[in-house]
mmCIF file of C-alpha atoms and ligand atoms in Angstrom:
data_model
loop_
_atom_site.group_PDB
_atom_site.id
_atom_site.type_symbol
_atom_site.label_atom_id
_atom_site.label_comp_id
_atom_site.label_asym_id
_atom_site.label_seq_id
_atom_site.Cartn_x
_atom_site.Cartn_y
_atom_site.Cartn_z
ATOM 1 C CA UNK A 1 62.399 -123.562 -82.744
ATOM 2 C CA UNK A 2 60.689 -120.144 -81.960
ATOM 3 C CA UNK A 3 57.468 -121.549 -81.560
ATOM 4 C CA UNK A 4 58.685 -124.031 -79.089
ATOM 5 C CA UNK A 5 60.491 -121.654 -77.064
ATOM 6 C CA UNK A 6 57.474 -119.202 -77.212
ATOM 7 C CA UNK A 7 55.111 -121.947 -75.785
ATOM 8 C CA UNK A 8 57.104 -123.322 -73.048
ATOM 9 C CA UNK A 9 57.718 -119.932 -71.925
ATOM 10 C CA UNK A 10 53.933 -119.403 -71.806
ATOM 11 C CA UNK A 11 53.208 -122.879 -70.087
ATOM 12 C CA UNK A 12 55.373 -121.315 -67.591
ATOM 13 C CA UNK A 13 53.563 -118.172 -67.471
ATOM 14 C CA UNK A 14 49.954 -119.915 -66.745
ATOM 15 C CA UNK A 15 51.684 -122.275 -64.164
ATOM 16 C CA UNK A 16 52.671 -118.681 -62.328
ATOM 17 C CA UNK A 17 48.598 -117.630 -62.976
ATOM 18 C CA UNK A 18 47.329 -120.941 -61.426
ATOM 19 C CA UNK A 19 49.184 -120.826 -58.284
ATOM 20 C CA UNK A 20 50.585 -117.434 -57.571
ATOM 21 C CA UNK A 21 51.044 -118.025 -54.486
ATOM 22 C CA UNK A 22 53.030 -121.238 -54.533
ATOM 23 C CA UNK A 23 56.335 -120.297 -53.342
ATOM 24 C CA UNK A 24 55.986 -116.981 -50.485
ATOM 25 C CA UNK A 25 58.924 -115.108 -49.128
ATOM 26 C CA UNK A 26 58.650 -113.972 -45.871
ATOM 27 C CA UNK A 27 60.576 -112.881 -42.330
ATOM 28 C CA UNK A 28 60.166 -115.464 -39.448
ATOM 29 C CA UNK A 29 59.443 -113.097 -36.573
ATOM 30 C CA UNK A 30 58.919 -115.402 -33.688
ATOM 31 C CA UNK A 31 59.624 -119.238 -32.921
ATOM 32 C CA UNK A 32 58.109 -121.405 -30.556
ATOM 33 C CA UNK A 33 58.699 -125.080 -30.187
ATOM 34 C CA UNK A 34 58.167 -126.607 -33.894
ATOM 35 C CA UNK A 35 56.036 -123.581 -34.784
ATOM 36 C CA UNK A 36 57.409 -120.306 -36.485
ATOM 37 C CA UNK A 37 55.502 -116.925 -37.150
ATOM 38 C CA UNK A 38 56.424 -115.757 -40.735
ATOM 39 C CA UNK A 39 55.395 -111.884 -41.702
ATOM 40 C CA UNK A 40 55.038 -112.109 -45.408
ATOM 41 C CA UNK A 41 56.207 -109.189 -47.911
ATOM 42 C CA UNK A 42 51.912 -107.825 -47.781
ATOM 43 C CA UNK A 43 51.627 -107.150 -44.185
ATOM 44 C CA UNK A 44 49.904 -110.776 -43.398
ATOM 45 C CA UNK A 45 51.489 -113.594 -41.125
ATOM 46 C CA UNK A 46 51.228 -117.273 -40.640
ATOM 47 C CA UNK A 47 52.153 -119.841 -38.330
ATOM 48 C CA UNK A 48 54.370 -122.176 -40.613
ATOM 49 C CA UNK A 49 56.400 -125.401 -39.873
ATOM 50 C CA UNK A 50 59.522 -126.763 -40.834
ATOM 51 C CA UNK A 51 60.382 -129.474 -43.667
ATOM 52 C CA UNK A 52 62.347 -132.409 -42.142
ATOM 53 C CA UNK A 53 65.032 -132.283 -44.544
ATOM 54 C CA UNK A 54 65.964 -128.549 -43.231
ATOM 55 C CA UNK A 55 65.925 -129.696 -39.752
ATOM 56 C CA UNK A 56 68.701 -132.522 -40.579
ATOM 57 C CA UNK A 57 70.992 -129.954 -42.723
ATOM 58 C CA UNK A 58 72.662 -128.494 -39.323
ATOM 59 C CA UNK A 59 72.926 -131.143 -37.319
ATOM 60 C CA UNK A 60 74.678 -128.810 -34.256
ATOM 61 C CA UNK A 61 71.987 -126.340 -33.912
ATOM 62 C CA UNK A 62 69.729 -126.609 -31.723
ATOM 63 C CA UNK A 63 67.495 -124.522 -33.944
ATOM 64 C CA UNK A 64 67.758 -124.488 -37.534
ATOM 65 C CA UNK A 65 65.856 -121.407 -38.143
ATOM 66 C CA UNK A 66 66.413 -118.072 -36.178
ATOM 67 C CA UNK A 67 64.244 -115.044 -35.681
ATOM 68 C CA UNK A 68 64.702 -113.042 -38.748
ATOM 69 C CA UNK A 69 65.594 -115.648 -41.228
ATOM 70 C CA UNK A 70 64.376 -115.244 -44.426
ATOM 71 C CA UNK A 71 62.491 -117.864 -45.820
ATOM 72 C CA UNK A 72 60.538 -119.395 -48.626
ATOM 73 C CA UNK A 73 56.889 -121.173 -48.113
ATOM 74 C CA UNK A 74 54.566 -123.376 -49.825
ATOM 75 C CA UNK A 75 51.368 -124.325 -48.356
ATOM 76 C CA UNK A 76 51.270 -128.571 -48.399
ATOM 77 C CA UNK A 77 48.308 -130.156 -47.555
ATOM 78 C CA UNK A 78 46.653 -127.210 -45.977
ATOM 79 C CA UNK A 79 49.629 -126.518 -44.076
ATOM 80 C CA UNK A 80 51.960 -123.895 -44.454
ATOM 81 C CA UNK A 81 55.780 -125.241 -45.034
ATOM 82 C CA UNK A 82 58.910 -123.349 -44.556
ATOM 83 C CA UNK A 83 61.129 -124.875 -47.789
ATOM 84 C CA UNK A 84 63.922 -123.098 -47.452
ATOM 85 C CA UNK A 85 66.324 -120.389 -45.556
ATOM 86 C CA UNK A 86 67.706 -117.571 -48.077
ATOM 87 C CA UNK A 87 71.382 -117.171 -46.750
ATOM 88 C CA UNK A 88 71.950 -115.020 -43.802
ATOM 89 C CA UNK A 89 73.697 -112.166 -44.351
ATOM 90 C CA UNK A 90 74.756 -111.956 -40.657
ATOM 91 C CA UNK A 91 73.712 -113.857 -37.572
ATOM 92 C CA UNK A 92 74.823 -114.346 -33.844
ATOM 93 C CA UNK A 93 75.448 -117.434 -31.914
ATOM 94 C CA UNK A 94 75.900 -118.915 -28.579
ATOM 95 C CA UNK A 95 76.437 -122.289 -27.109
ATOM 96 C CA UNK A 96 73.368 -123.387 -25.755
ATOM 97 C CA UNK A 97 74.367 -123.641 -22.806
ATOM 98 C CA UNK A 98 77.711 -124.342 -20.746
ATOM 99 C CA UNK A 99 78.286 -127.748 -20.916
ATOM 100 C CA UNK A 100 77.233 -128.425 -24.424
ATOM 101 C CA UNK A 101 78.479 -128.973 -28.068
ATOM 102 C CA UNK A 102 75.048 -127.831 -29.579
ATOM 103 C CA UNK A 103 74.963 -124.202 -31.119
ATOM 104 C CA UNK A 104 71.775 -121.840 -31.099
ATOM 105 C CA UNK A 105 71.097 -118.865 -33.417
ATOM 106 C CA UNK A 106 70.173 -116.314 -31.493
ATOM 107 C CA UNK A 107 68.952 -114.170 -34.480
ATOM 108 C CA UNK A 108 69.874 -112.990 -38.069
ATOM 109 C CA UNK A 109 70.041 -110.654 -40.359
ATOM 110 C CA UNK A 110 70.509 -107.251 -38.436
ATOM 111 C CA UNK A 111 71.753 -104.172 -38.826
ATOM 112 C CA UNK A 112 72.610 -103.955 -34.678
ATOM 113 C CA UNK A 113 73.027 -105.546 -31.515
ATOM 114 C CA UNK A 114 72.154 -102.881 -28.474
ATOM 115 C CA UNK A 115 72.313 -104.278 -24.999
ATOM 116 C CA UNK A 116 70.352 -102.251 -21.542
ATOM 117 C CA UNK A 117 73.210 -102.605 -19.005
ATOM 118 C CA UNK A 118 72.303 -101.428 -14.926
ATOM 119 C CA UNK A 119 74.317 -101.128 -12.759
ATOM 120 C CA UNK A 120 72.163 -102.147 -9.556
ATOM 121 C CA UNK A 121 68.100 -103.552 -9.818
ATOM 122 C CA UNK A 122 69.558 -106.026 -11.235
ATOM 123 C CA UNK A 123 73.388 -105.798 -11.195
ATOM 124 C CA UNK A 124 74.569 -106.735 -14.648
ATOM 125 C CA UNK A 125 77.723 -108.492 -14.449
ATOM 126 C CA UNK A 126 80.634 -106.844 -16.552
ATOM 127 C CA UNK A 127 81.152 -110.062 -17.548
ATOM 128 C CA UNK A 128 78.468 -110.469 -19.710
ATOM 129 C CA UNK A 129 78.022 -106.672 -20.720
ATOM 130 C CA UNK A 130 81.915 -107.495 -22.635
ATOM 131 C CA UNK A 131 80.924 -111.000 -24.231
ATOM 132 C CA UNK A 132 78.011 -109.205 -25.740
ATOM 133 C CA UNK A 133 80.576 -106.571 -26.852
ATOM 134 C CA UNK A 134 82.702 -109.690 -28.005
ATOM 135 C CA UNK A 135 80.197 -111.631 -29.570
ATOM 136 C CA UNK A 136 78.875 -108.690 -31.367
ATOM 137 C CA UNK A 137 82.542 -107.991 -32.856
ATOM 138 C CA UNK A 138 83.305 -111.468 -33.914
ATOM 139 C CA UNK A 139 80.310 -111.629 -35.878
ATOM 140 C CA UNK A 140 80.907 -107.435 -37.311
ATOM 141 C CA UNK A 141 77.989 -106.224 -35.928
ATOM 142 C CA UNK A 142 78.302 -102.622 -34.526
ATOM 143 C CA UNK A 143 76.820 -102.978 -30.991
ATOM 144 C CA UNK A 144 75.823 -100.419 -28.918
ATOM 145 C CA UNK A 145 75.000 -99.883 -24.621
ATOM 146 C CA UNK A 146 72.288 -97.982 -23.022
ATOM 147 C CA UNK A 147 73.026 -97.953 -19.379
ATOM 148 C CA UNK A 148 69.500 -97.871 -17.790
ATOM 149 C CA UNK A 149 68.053 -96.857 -14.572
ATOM 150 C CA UNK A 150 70.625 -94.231 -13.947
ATOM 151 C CA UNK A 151 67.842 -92.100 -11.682
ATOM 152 C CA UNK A 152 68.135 -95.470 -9.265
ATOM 153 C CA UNK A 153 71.942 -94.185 -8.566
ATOM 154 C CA UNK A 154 72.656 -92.262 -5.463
ATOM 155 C CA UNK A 155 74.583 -89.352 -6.098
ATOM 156 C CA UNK A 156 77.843 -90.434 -4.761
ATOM 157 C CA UNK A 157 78.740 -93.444 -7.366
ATOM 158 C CA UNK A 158 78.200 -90.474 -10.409
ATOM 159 C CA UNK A 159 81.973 -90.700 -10.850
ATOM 160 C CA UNK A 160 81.908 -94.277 -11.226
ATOM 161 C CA UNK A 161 79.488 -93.925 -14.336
ATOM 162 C CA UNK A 162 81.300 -91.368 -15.374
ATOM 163 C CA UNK A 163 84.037 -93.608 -15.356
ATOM 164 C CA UNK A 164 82.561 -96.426 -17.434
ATOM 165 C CA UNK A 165 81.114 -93.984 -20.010
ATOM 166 C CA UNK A 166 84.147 -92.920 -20.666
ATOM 167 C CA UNK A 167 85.773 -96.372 -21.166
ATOM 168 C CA UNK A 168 83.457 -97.691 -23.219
ATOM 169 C CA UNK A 169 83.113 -94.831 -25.555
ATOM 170 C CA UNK A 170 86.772 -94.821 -25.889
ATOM 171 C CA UNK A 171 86.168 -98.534 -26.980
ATOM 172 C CA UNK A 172 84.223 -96.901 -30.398
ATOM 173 C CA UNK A 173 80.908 -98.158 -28.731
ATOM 174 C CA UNK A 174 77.939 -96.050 -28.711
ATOM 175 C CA UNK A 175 77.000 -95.691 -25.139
ATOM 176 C CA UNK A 176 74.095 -93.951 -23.717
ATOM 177 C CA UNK A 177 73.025 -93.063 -19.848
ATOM 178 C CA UNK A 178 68.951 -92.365 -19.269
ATOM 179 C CA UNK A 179 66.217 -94.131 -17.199
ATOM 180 C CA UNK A 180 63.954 -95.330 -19.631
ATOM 181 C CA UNK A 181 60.597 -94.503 -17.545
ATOM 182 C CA UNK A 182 61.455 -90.424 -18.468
ATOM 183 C CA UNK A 183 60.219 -89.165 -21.097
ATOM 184 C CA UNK A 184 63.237 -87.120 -21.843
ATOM 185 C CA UNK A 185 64.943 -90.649 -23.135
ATOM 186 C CA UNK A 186 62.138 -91.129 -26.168
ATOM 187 C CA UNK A 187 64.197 -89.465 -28.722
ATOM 188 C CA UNK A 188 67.370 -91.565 -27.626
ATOM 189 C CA UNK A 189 65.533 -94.775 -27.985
ATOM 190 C CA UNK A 190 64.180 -93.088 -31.496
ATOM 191 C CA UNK A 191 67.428 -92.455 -32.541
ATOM 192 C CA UNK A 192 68.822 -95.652 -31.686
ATOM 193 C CA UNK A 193 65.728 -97.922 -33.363
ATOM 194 C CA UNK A 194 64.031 -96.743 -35.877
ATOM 195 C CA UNK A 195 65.050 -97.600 -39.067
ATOM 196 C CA UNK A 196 66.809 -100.458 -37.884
ATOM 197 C CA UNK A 197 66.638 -104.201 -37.524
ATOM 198 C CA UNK A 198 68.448 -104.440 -33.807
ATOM 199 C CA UNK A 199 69.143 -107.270 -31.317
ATOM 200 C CA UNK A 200 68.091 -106.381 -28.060
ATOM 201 C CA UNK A 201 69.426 -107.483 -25.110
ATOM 202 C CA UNK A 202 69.727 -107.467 -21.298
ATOM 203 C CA UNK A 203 69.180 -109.176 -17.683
ATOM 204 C CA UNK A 204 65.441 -109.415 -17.274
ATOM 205 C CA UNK A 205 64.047 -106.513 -15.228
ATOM 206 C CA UNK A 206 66.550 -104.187 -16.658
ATOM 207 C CA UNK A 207 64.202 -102.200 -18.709
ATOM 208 C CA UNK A 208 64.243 -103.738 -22.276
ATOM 209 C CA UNK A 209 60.513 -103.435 -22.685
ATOM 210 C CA UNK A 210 60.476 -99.648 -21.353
ATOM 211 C CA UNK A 211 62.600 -98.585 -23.538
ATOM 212 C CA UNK A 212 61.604 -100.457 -26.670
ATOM 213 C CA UNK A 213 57.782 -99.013 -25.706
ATOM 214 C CA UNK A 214 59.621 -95.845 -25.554
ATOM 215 C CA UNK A 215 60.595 -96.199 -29.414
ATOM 216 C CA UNK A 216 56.804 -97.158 -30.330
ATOM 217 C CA UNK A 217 54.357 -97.074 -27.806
ATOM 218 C CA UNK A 218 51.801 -98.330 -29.621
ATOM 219 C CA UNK A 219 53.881 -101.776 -29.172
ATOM 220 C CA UNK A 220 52.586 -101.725 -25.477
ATOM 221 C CA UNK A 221 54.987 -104.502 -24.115
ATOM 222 C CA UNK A 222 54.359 -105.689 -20.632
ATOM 223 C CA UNK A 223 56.912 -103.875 -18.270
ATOM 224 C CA UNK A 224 55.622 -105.256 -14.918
ATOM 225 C CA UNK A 225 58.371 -107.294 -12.754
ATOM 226 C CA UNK A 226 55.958 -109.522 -11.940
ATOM 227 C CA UNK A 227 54.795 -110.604 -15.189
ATOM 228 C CA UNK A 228 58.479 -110.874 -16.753
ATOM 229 C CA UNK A 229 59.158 -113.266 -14.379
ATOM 230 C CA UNK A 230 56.385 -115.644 -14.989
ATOM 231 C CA UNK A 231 57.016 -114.737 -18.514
ATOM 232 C CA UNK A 232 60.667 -115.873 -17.854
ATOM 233 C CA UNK A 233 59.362 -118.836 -15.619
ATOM 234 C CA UNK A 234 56.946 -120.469 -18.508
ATOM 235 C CA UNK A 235 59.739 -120.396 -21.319
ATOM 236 C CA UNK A 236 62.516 -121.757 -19.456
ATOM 237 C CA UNK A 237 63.939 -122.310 -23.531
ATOM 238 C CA UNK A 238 64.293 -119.031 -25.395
ATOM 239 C CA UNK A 239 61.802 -117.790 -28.033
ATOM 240 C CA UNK A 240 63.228 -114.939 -29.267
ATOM 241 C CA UNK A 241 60.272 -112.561 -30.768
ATOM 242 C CA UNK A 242 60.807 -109.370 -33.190
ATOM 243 C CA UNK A 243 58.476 -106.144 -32.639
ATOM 244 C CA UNK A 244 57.617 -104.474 -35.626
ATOM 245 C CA UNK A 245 58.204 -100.704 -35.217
ATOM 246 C CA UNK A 246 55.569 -98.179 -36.483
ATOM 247 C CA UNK A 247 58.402 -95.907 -37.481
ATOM 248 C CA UNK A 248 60.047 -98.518 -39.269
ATOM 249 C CA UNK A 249 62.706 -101.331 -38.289
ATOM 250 C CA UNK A 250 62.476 -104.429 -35.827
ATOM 251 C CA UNK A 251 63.873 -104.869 -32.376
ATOM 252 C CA UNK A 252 64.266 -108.495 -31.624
ATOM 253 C CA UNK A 253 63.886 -109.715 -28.036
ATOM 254 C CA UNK A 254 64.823 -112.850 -26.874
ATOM 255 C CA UNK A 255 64.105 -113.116 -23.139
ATOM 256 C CA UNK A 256 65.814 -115.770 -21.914
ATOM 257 C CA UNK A 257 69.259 -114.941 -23.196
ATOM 258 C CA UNK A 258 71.653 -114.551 -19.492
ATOM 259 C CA UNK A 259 74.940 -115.523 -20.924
ATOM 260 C CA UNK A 260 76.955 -115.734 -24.408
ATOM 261 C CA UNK A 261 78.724 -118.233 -24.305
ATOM 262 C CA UNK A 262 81.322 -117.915 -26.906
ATOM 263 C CA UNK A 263 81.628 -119.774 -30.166
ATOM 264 C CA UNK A 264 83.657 -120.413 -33.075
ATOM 265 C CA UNK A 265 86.528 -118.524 -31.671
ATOM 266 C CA UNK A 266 89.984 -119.649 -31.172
ATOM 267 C CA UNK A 267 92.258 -118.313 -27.456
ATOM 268 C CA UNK A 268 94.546 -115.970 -29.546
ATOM 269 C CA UNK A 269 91.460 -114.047 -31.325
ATOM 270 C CA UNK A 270 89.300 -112.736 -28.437
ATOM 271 C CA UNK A 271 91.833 -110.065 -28.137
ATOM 272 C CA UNK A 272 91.230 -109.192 -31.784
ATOM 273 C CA UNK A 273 87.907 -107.919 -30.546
ATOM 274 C CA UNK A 274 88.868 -106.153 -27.268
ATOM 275 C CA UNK A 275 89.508 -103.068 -29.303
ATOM 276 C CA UNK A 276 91.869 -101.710 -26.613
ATOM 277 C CA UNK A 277 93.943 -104.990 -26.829
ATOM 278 C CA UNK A 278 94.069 -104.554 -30.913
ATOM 279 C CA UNK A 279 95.662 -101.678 -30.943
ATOM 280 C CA UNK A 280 98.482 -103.371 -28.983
ATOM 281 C CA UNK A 281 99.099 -107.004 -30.282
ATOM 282 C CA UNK A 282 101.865 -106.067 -33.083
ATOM 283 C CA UNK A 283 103.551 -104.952 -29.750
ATOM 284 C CA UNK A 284 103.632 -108.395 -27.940
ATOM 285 C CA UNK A 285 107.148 -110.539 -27.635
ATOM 286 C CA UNK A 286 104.914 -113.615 -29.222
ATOM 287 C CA UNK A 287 103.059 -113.630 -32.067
ATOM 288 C CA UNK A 288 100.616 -116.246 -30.121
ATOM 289 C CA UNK A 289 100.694 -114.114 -27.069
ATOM 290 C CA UNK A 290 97.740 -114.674 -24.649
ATOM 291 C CA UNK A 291 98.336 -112.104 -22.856
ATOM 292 C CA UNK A 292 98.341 -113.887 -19.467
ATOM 293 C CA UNK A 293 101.981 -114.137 -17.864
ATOM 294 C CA UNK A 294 103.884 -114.012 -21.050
ATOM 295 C CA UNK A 295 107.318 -111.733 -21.129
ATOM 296 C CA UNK A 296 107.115 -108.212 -22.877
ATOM 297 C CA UNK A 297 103.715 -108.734 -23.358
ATOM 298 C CA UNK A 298 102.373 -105.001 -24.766
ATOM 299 C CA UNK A 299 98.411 -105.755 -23.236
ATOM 300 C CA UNK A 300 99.894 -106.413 -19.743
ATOM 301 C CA UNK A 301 101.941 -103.191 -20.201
ATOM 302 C CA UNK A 302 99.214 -101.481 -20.858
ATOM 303 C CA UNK A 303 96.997 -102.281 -17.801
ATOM 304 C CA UNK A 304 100.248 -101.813 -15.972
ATOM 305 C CA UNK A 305 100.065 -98.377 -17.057
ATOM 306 C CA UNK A 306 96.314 -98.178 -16.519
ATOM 307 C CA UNK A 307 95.719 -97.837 -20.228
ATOM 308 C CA UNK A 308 93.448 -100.802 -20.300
ATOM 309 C CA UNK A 309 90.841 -101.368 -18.094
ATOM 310 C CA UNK A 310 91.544 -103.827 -15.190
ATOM 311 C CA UNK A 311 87.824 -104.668 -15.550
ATOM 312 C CA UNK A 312 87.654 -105.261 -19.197
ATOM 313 C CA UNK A 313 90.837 -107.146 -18.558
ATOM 314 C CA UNK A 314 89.172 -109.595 -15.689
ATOM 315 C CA UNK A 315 86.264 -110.057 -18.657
ATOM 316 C CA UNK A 316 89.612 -111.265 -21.357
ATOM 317 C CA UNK A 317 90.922 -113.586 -18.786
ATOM 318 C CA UNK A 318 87.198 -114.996 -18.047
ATOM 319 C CA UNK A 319 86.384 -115.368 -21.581
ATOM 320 C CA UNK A 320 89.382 -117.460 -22.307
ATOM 321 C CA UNK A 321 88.817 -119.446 -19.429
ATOM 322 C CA UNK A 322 85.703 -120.099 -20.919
ATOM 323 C CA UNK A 323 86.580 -121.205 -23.956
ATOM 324 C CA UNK A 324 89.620 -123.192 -22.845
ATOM 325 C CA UNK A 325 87.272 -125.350 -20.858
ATOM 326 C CA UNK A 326 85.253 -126.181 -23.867
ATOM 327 C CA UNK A 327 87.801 -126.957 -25.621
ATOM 328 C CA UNK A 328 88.942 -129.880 -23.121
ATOM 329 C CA UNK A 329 85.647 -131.656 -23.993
HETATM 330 P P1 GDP B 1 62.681 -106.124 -19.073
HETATM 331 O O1 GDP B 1 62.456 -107.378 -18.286
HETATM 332 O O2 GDP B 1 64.123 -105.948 -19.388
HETATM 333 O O3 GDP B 1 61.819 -106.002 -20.269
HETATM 334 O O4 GDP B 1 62.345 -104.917 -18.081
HETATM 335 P P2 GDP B 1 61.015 -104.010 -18.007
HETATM 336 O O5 GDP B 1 60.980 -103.055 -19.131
HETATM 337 O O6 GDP B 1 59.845 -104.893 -17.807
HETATM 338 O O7 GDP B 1 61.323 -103.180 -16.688
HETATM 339 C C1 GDP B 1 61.369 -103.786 -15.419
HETATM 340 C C2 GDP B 1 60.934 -102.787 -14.366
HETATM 341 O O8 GDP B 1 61.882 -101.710 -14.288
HETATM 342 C C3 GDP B 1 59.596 -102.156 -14.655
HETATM 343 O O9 GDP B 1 58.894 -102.058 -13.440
HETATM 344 C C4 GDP B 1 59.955 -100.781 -15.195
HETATM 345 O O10 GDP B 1 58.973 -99.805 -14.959
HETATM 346 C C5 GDP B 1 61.219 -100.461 -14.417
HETATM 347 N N1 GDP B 1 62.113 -99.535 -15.121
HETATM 348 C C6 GDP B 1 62.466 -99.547 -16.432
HETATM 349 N N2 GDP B 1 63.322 -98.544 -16.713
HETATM 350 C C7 GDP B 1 63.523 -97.887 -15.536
HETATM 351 C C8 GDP B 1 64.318 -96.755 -15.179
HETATM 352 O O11 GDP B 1 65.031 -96.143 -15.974
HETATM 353 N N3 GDP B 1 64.296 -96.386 -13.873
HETATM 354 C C9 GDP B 1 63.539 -97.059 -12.939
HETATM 355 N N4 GDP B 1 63.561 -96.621 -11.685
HETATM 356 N N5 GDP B 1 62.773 -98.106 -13.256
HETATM 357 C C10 GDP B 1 62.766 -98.522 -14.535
HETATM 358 ZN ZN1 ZN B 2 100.590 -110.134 -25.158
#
């Protein structure tokens, strides 16, 4: 009985010794078409593809595997294999697009989401600056604002930013205000990346690439208008793409990103992640409140009292218009 256990355990042993290398685990760090980019656990990366049977387990994805999925691959046939996904311990998601049922992974497994918000060259629509916040929340991932290209604003709309810093940080958000072509912003980006596996995001042209080169210049992104937009132009899909950092940590890009659409959330729960609106829901007449034209409804109170923002409030009412559209499919 011993001796049989002792030499199947060595069989097992020299299978290991003949092919070490059979099963690799590894980070996909970019994905393009049917190709992904895998960083293995040495240093080395590979352009692997996907087994069929993975592509039919998620039917209502329009990818099945997301930048910074972990995975597990076998080379077959001289080409490398992706086998499986190790579970993701977070991820976000978005409709593809408006006026569709299909989902898309935008990423996975981070620590952060961080979004570059202007206010002018380009204007980034509050709308989209809150269903990032939104997103971010549903899914528990702290998510944090750097308002860019603040030396573009003429002194006289200071009290405006003002303003929204102070909204947002009252929100629990981490907000910072810099142009990320000074120097004097390095540590900030620093601060805010290193270490850390982050989702960046932002309106092309708003200074995502500045500031991540800020965090590790040696990353060198292009930061030319010009170029993003033919960048933009080729990949009219997105490829999201993570950027190792020297000091440690990814940022992960994903160009093409303009809107999240929301997912996966029912009309009485986006107010569960306006933090303002939390505080306040115990308050409401209905237990189902929506907050739109109900009676003794505490959230309309409070903008009536100009506790809540009328602007966040516009980017509630948008959100569930949003989703109550979708839902009539
Ligand atoms: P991305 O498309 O979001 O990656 O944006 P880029 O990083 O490529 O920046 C777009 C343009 O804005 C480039 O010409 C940058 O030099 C410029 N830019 C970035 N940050 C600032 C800033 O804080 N102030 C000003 N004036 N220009 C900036
Ligand atoms: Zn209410």
């Amino acid at each position: 009985m011993t001796t049989k256990a002792k030499s199947s355990d060595s069989e097992f042993e020299t299978n290991e010794l003949q092919h070490p290398q059979e099963l690799q685990e590894g980070r996909v760090e970019r994905t393009t078409g049917s190709f992904y980019r895998v960083r293995f656990q040495d240093g080395s990366r590979t352009e692997c593809v996907l087994r069929g049977k993975i592509r039919l387990n998620e039917l209502d994805l329009t990818n099945p595997i997301a930048v910074g999925d972990l995975v597990r691959v076998r080379r077959e046939d001289g080409i490398q294999v992706i086998q499986d996904i190790l579970p993701r311990e977070n991820y976000i998601i978005r409709r593809a697009t408006k006026s569709t049922a299909k989902r898309q992974i935008l990423c996975s497994n981070i620590d952060q989401a961080v979004i570059i918000f202007t206010i002018e060259k380009p204007h980034t629509p509050f709308g989209f600056l809150d269903s990032f916040l939104v997103t971010a929340g549903a899914y528990h991932i702290p998510a944090a604002v750097v308002v860019n290209k603040i030396d573009l604003m003429r002194q006289s709309k200071q009290h405006k930013l003002d303003e929204f810093l102070e909204v947002y940080r009252n929100l629990g958000y981490r907000v910072e205000a810099l142009s990320a072509n000074d120097p004097d912003s390095i540590s900030i980006a620093q601060d805010l990346l290193s270490g850390k596996k982050s989702f960046l995001t932002g309106r092309s042209g708003s200074g995502k690439s500045t500031f991540v080169n800020l965090a590790d210049p040696n990353l060198n992104l292009k930061t030319a208008e010009v170029s993003k937009t033919h960048r933009y132009g080729r990949h009219t899909t997105t490829f999201a793409e993570m950027f190792e950092l020297e000091a440690g940590g990814w940022v992960i890009d994903a160009p093409g990103v303009r809107e999240f659409h929301l997912t996966d959330l029912e009309l009485s729960e986006v107010a569960h992640y306006f933090p303002e609106m939390l505080d306040k829901l115990s308050e409401c007449r209905f237990h189902n409140c929506l907050h739109v034209n109900e009676p003794d409804c505490a959230v309309l109170e409070g903008i009536e009292s100009g506790e809540i923002s009328e602007t966040r409030y516009m980017s509630y009412l948008y959100m569930l218009e949003e989703l109550k559209s979708h839902q009539e499919y």
